[in-house]
């Protein structure tokens, strides 16, 4: 088994596999961030933490529904 690690090709293969696994783990952690409650910012902010290091916060705006009171009549282009 000691001869396996002396071969440069096998060491490079193991290194490539480790790098690929790390890249997959980082991409999954970035794709699915964990929600974090931040009392210092207030209720209008929503924060997420990815990989335990990166934290992003966005302001939550409350959208009030608009009523469409001015209903337009269809225009008949043949009469114009």
Tab-separated table of N, CA, C and O in Angstrom:
chain	number	residue	atom	x	y	z
A	1	UNK	N	0.818	-1.194	0.000
A	1	UNK	CA	0.000	0.000	0.000
A	1	UNK	C	0.861	1.256	0.000
A	1	UNK	O	0.429	2.294	-0.461
A	2	UNK	N	2.093	1.177	0.536
A	2	UNK	CA	2.967	2.347	0.564
A	2	UNK	C	3.376	2.748	-0.847
A	2	UNK	O	3.625	3.915	-1.111
A	3	UNK	N	3.429	1.800	-1.767
A	3	UNK	CA	3.789	2.101	-3.140
A	3	UNK	C	2.726	2.906	-3.867
A	3	UNK	O	3.011	3.593	-4.838
A	4	UNK	N	1.483	2.837	-3.391
A	4	UNK	CA	0.381	3.571	-4.021
A	4	UNK	C	0.606	5.080	-3.912
A	4	UNK	O	0.357	5.822	-4.845
A	5	UNK	N	1.059	5.581	-2.779
A	5	UNK	CA	1.251	7.006	-2.566
A	5	UNK	C	2.517	7.544	-3.226
A	5	UNK	O	2.691	8.736	-3.339
A	6	UNK	N	3.402	6.683	-3.646
A	6	UNK	CA	4.626	7.134	-4.309
A	6	UNK	C	4.375	7.485	-5.773
A	6	UNK	O	5.132	8.231	-6.368
A	7	UNK	N	3.343	6.946	-6.319
A	7	UNK	CA	3.013	7.197	-7.711
A	7	UNK	C	2.386	8.597	-7.835
A	7	UNK	O	1.425	8.928	-7.157
A	8	UNK	N	2.938	9.426	-8.705
A	8	UNK	CA	2.469	10.801	-8.861
A	8	UNK	C	1.045	10.849	-9.412
A	8	UNK	O	0.229	11.681	-9.016
A	9	UNK	N	0.716	9.936	-10.306
A	9	UNK	CA	-0.608	9.915	-10.921
A	9	UNK	C	-1.680	9.630	-9.874
A	9	UNK	O	-2.747	10.263	-9.876
A	10	UNK	N	-1.432	8.734	-8.946
A	10	UNK	CA	-2.417	8.420	-7.921
A	10	UNK	C	-2.582	9.581	-6.939
A	10	UNK	O	-3.692	9.866	-6.489
A	11	UNK	N	-1.493	10.272	-6.605
A	11	UNK	CA	-1.599	11.438	-5.728
A	11	UNK	C	-2.413	12.543	-6.389
A	11	UNK	O	-3.219	13.207	-5.743
A	12	UNK	N	-2.207	12.773	-7.671
A	12	UNK	CA	-2.960	13.794	-8.393
A	12	UNK	C	-4.441	13.426	-8.488
A	12	UNK	O	-5.307	14.293	-8.396
A	13	UNK	N	-4.719	12.148	-8.669
A	13	UNK	CA	-6.113	11.698	-8.735
A	13	UNK	C	-6.809	11.936	-7.400
A	13	UNK	O	-7.940	12.424	-7.365
A	14	UNK	N	-6.154	11.584	-6.307
A	14	UNK	CA	-6.737	11.793	-4.984
A	14	UNK	C	-6.931	13.279	-4.725
A	14	UNK	O	-7.971	13.709	-4.203
A	15	UNK	N	-5.982	14.114	-5.099
A	15	UNK	CA	-6.108	15.556	-4.914
A	15	UNK	C	-7.265	16.114	-5.738
A	15	UNK	O	-8.017	16.977	-5.257
A	16	UNK	N	-7.438	15.633	-6.958
A	16	UNK	CA	-8.534	16.101	-7.807
A	16	UNK	C	-9.885	15.705	-7.222
A	16	UNK	O	-10.839	16.503	-7.243
A	17	UNK	N	-9.974	14.504	-6.673
A	17	UNK	CA	-11.226	14.055	-6.063
A	17	UNK	C	-11.552	14.902	-4.834
A	17	UNK	O	-12.704	15.298	-4.625
A	18	UNK	N	-10.547	15.215	-4.024
A	18	UNK	CA	-10.769	16.037	-2.833
A	18	UNK	C	-11.222	17.442	-3.227
A	18	UNK	O	-12.154	18.000	-2.632
A	19	UNK	N	-10.606	18.022	-4.239
A	19	UNK	CA	-10.988	19.361	-4.690
A	19	UNK	C	-12.407	19.356	-5.253
A	19	UNK	O	-13.198	20.268	-4.988
A	20	UNK	N	-12.768	18.337	-6.008
A	20	UNK	CA	-14.126	18.244	-6.571
A	20	UNK	C	-15.169	18.098	-5.464
A	20	UNK	O	-16.229	18.728	-5.514
A	21	UNK	N	-14.882	17.282	-4.464
A	21	UNK	CA	-15.815	17.112	-3.351
A	21	UNK	C	-15.982	18.415	-2.571
A	21	UNK	O	-17.092	18.763	-2.157
A	22	UNK	N	-14.904	19.142	-2.373
A	22	UNK	CA	-14.982	20.422	-1.673
A	22	UNK	C	-15.791	21.426	-2.476
A	22	UNK	O	-16.586	22.197	-1.920
A	23	UNK	N	-15.621	21.425	-3.789
A	23	UNK	CA	-16.376	22.347	-4.643
A	23	UNK	C	-17.867	22.034	-4.604
A	23	UNK	O	-18.699	22.945	-4.562
A	24	UNK	N	-18.213	20.770	-4.594
A	24	UNK	CA	-19.624	20.377	-4.515
A	24	UNK	C	-20.198	20.786	-3.163
A	24	UNK	O	-21.318	21.307	-3.079
A	25	UNK	N	-19.450	20.578	-2.091
A	25	UNK	CA	-19.939	20.946	-0.760
A	25	UNK	C	-20.156	22.449	-0.642
A	25	UNK	O	-21.157	22.897	-0.079
A	26	UNK	N	-19.248	23.238	-1.181
A	26	UNK	CA	-19.396	24.695	-1.130
A	26	UNK	C	-20.573	25.148	-1.976
A	26	UNK	O	-21.350	26.018	-1.561
A	27	UNK	N	-20.762	24.573	-3.144
A	27	UNK	CA	-21.875	24.991	-4.002
A	27	UNK	C	-23.219	24.621	-3.387
A	27	UNK	O	-24.180	25.379	-3.494
A	28	UNK	N	-23.309	23.479	-2.727
A	28	UNK	CA	-24.554	23.098	-2.061
A	28	UNK	C	-24.823	24.025	-0.881
A	28	UNK	O	-25.953	24.453	-0.653
A	29	UNK	N	-23.787	24.366	-0.128
A	29	UNK	CA	-23.963	25.270	1.011
A	29	UNK	C	-24.368	26.669	0.556
A	29	UNK	O	-25.132	27.348	1.241
A	30	UNK	N	-23.886	27.116	-0.588
A	30	UNK	CA	-24.284	28.421	-1.113
A	30	UNK	C	-25.689	28.392	-1.697
A	30	UNK	O	-26.401	29.392	-1.686
A	31	UNK	N	-26.106	27.245	-2.233
A	31	UNK	CA	-27.425	27.151	-2.853
A	31	UNK	C	-28.545	27.089	-1.824
A	31	UNK	O	-29.665	27.517	-2.098
A	32	UNK	N	-28.267	26.551	-0.633
A	32	UNK	CA	-29.285	26.398	0.403
A	32	UNK	C	-28.833	27.088	1.691
A	32	UNK	O	-28.416	26.435	2.640
A	33	UNK	N	-28.923	28.421	1.755
A	33	UNK	CA	-28.493	29.125	2.968
A	33	UNK	C	-29.481	28.923	4.113
A	33	UNK	O	-30.666	28.654	3.899
A	34	UNK	N	-28.995	29.072	5.336
A	34	UNK	CA	-29.809	28.921	6.534
A	34	UNK	C	-30.372	30.279	6.947
A	34	UNK	O	-29.638	31.265	6.997
A	35	UNK	N	-31.670	30.365	7.288
A	35	UNK	CA	-32.217	31.641	7.753
A	35	UNK	C	-31.675	31.986	9.139
A	35	UNK	O	-31.480	31.115	9.976
A	36	UNK	N	-31.439	33.271	9.358
A	36	UNK	CA	-30.890	33.756	10.618
A	36	UNK	C	-31.785	34.888	11.109
A	36	UNK	O	-32.166	35.760	10.334
A	37	UNK	N	-32.128	34.867	12.402
A	37	UNK	CA	-32.907	35.972	12.951
A	37	UNK	C	-31.947	36.993	13.539
A	37	UNK	O	-31.104	36.672	14.359
A	38	UNK	N	-32.067	38.224	13.078
A	38	UNK	CA	-31.206	39.299	13.544
A	38	UNK	C	-32.084	40.347	14.216
A	38	UNK	O	-32.831	41.069	13.563
A	39	UNK	N	-31.999	40.414	15.536
A	39	UNK	CA	-32.829	41.369	16.278
A	39	UNK	C	-32.292	42.786	16.180
A	39	UNK	O	-33.025	43.744	16.377
A	40	UNK	N	-31.021	42.933	15.879
A	40	UNK	CA	-30.431	44.266	15.790
A	40	UNK	C	-30.968	45.046	14.590
A	40	UNK	O	-31.092	46.266	14.652
A	41	UNK	N	-31.296	44.343	13.517
A	41	UNK	CA	-31.780	45.023	12.312
A	41	UNK	C	-33.274	45.295	12.360
A	41	UNK	O	-33.764	46.220	11.730
A	42	UNK	N	-34.029	44.470	13.043
A	42	UNK	CA	-35.466	44.667	13.123
A	42	UNK	C	-36.226	43.640	12.308
A	42	UNK	O	-35.656	42.770	11.645
A	43	UNK	N	-37.547	43.761	12.355
A	43	UNK	CA	-38.410	42.774	11.713
A	43	UNK	C	-38.481	42.943	10.200
A	43	UNK	O	-38.879	42.017	9.497
A	44	UNK	N	-38.117	44.128	9.695
A	44	UNK	CA	-38.236	44.352	8.250
A	44	UNK	C	-37.049	43.820	7.457
A	44	UNK	O	-36.967	44.027	6.258
A	45	UNK	N	-36.114	43.147	8.117
A	45	UNK	CA	-34.948	42.566	7.442
A	45	UNK	C	-35.005	41.051	7.522
A	45	UNK	O	-35.428	40.483	8.523
A	46	UNK	N	-34.558	40.406	6.452
A	46	UNK	CA	-34.499	38.946	6.392
A	46	UNK	C	-33.070	38.558	6.031
A	46	UNK	O	-32.569	38.949	4.982
A	47	UNK	N	-32.394	37.786	6.910
A	47	UNK	CA	-30.986	37.458	6.729
A	47	UNK	C	-30.798	35.957	6.544
A	47	UNK	O	-31.535	35.146	7.112
A	48	UNK	N	-29.803	35.595	5.742
A	48	UNK	CA	-29.444	34.205	5.497
A	48	UNK	C	-27.936	34.047	5.641
A	48	UNK	O	-27.177	34.916	5.265
A	49	UNK	N	-27.522	32.917	6.190
A	49	UNK	CA	-26.104	32.632	6.360
A	49	UNK	C	-25.764	31.385	5.551
A	49	UNK	O	-26.425	30.366	5.641
A	50	UNK	N	-24.686	31.490	4.766
A	50	UNK	CA	-24.222	30.375	3.946
A	50	UNK	C	-22.809	30.010	4.371
A	50	UNK	O	-21.963	30.881	4.575
A	51	UNK	N	-22.539	28.760	4.501
A	51	UNK	CA	-21.245	28.180	4.845
A	51	UNK	C	-20.770	28.645	6.224
A	51	UNK	O	-19.639	28.477	6.583
A	52	UNK	N	-21.630	29.260	7.009
A	52	UNK	CA	-21.242	29.722	8.326
A	52	UNK	C	-20.428	30.997	8.316
A	52	UNK	O	-20.090	31.526	9.360
A	53	UNK	N	-20.100	31.525	7.147
A	53	UNK	CA	-19.256	32.714	7.048
A	53	UNK	C	-20.019	33.862	6.398
A	53	UNK	O	-20.078	34.958	6.939
A	54	UNK	N	-20.570	33.614	5.239
A	54	UNK	CA	-21.225	34.663	4.458
A	54	UNK	C	-22.638	34.889	4.974
A	54	UNK	O	-23.404	33.967	5.156
A	55	UNK	N	-22.992	36.158	5.190
A	55	UNK	CA	-24.338	36.490	5.634
A	55	UNK	C	-24.889	37.585	4.741
A	55	UNK	O	-24.248	38.618	4.542
A	56	UNK	N	-26.059	37.339	4.171
A	56	UNK	CA	-26.697	38.320	3.306
A	56	UNK	C	-28.033	38.708	3.918
A	56	UNK	O	-28.763	37.861	4.422
A	57	UNK	N	-28.342	39.985	3.880
A	57	UNK	CA	-29.598	40.484	4.422
A	57	UNK	C	-30.318	41.288	3.345
A	57	UNK	O	-29.701	42.046	2.602
A	58	UNK	N	-31.622	41.113	3.276
A	58	UNK	CA	-32.445	41.871	2.337
A	58	UNK	C	-33.599	42.492	3.106
A	58	UNK	O	-34.115	41.908	4.063
A	59	UNK	N	-34.003	43.652	2.668
A	59	UNK	CA	-35.114	44.342	3.316
A	59	UNK	C	-36.424	43.785	2.770
A	59	UNK	O	-36.622	43.695	1.562
A	60	UNK	N	-37.301	43.428	3.673
A	60	UNK	CA	-38.602	42.896	3.295
A	60	UNK	C	-39.560	44.070	3.207
A	60	UNK	O	-39.804	44.762	4.191
A	61	UNK	N	-40.064	44.315	2.022
A	61	UNK	CA	-41.017	45.412	1.849
A	61	UNK	C	-42.427	44.850	1.827
A	61	UNK	O	-42.693	43.832	1.195
A	62	UNK	N	-43.270	45.515	2.503
A	62	UNK	CA	-44.662	45.075	2.539
A	62	UNK	C	-45.380	45.672	1.327
A	62	UNK	O	-45.425	46.881	1.146
A	63	UNK	N	-45.970	44.809	0.556
A	63	UNK	CA	-46.657	45.242	-0.656
A	63	UNK	C	-48.142	45.340	-0.347
A	63	UNK	O	-48.758	44.382	0.098
A	64	UNK	N	-48.683	46.528	-0.576
A	64	UNK	CA	-50.102	46.724	-0.366
A	64	UNK	C	-50.821	46.553	-1.698
A	64	UNK	O	-50.369	47.067	-2.720
A	65	UNK	N	-51.927	45.835	-1.691
A	65	UNK	CA	-52.633	45.610	-2.957
A	65	UNK	C	-53.245	46.906	-3.479
A	65	UNK	O	-53.754	47.723	-2.716
A	66	UNK	N	-53.157	47.072	-4.778
A	66	UNK	CA	-53.764	48.233	-5.422
A	66	UNK	C	-55.087	47.815	-6.036
A	66	UNK	O	-55.198	46.756	-6.630
A	67	UNK	N	-56.061	48.661	-5.876
A	67	UNK	CA	-57.353	48.399	-6.488
A	67	UNK	C	-57.384	49.062	-7.853
A	67	UNK	O	-57.012	50.217	-8.019
A	68	UNK	N	-57.856	48.334	-8.820
A	68	UNK	CA	-57.959	48.863	-10.169
A	68	UNK	C	-59.322	49.540	-10.302
A	68	UNK	O	-60.303	48.940	-10.710
A	69	UNK	N	-59.373	50.817	-9.920
A	69	UNK	CA	-60.639	51.536	-9.940
A	69	UNK	C	-60.922	52.169	-11.292
A	69	UNK	O	-62.058	52.439	-11.629
A	70	UNK	N	-59.880	52.439	-12.033
A	70	UNK	CA	-60.065	53.082	-13.328
A	70	UNK	C	-60.028	52.010	-14.407
A	70	UNK	O	-59.019	51.721	-14.992
A	71	UNK	N	-61.156	51.474	-14.644
A	71	UNK	CA	-61.245	50.430	-15.649
A	71	UNK	C	-61.443	51.079	-17.009
A	71	UNK	O	-62.347	51.871	-17.215
A	72	UNK	N	-60.593	50.753	-17.922
A	72	UNK	CA	-60.674	51.363	-19.251
A	72	UNK	C	-61.610	50.564	-20.142
A	72	UNK	O	-61.638	49.341	-20.096
A	73	UNK	N	-62.304	51.325	-20.939
A	73	UNK	CA	-63.184	50.704	-21.926
A	73	UNK	C	-62.342	50.339	-23.150
A	73	UNK	O	-61.429	51.073	-23.524
A	74	UNK	N	-62.640	49.240	-23.760
A	74	UNK	CA	-61.884	48.888	-24.976
A	74	UNK	C	-62.144	49.915	-26.080
A	74	UNK	O	-63.256	50.395	-26.249
A	75	UNK	N	-61.110	50.247	-26.815
A	75	UNK	CA	-61.206	51.243	-27.882
A	75	UNK	C	-61.522	50.511	-29.181
A	75	UNK	O	-60.831	49.566	-29.550
A	76	UNK	N	-62.557	50.991	-29.856
A	76	UNK	CA	-62.895	50.425	-31.144
A	76	UNK	C	-62.199	51.252	-32.207
A	76	UNK	O	-62.532	52.413	-32.458
A	77	UNK	N	-61.178	50.678	-32.826
A	77	UNK	CA	-60.377	51.410	-33.796
A	77	UNK	C	-61.124	51.674	-35.096
A	77	UNK	O	-60.727	52.538	-35.873
A	78	UNK	N	-62.196	50.984	-35.329
A	78	UNK	CA	-62.956	51.232	-36.566
A	78	UNK	C	-63.703	52.559	-36.512
A	78	UNK	O	-63.953	53.187	-37.510
A	79	UNK	N	-64.037	53.027	-35.309
A	79	UNK	CA	-64.780	54.264	-35.158
A	79	UNK	C	-63.888	55.476	-35.077
A	79	UNK	O	-64.332	56.598	-35.230
A	80	UNK	N	-62.636	55.304	-34.817
A	80	UNK	CA	-61.743	56.450	-34.620
A	80	UNK	C	-61.335	57.058	-35.906
A	80	UNK	O	-61.386	56.943	-36.946
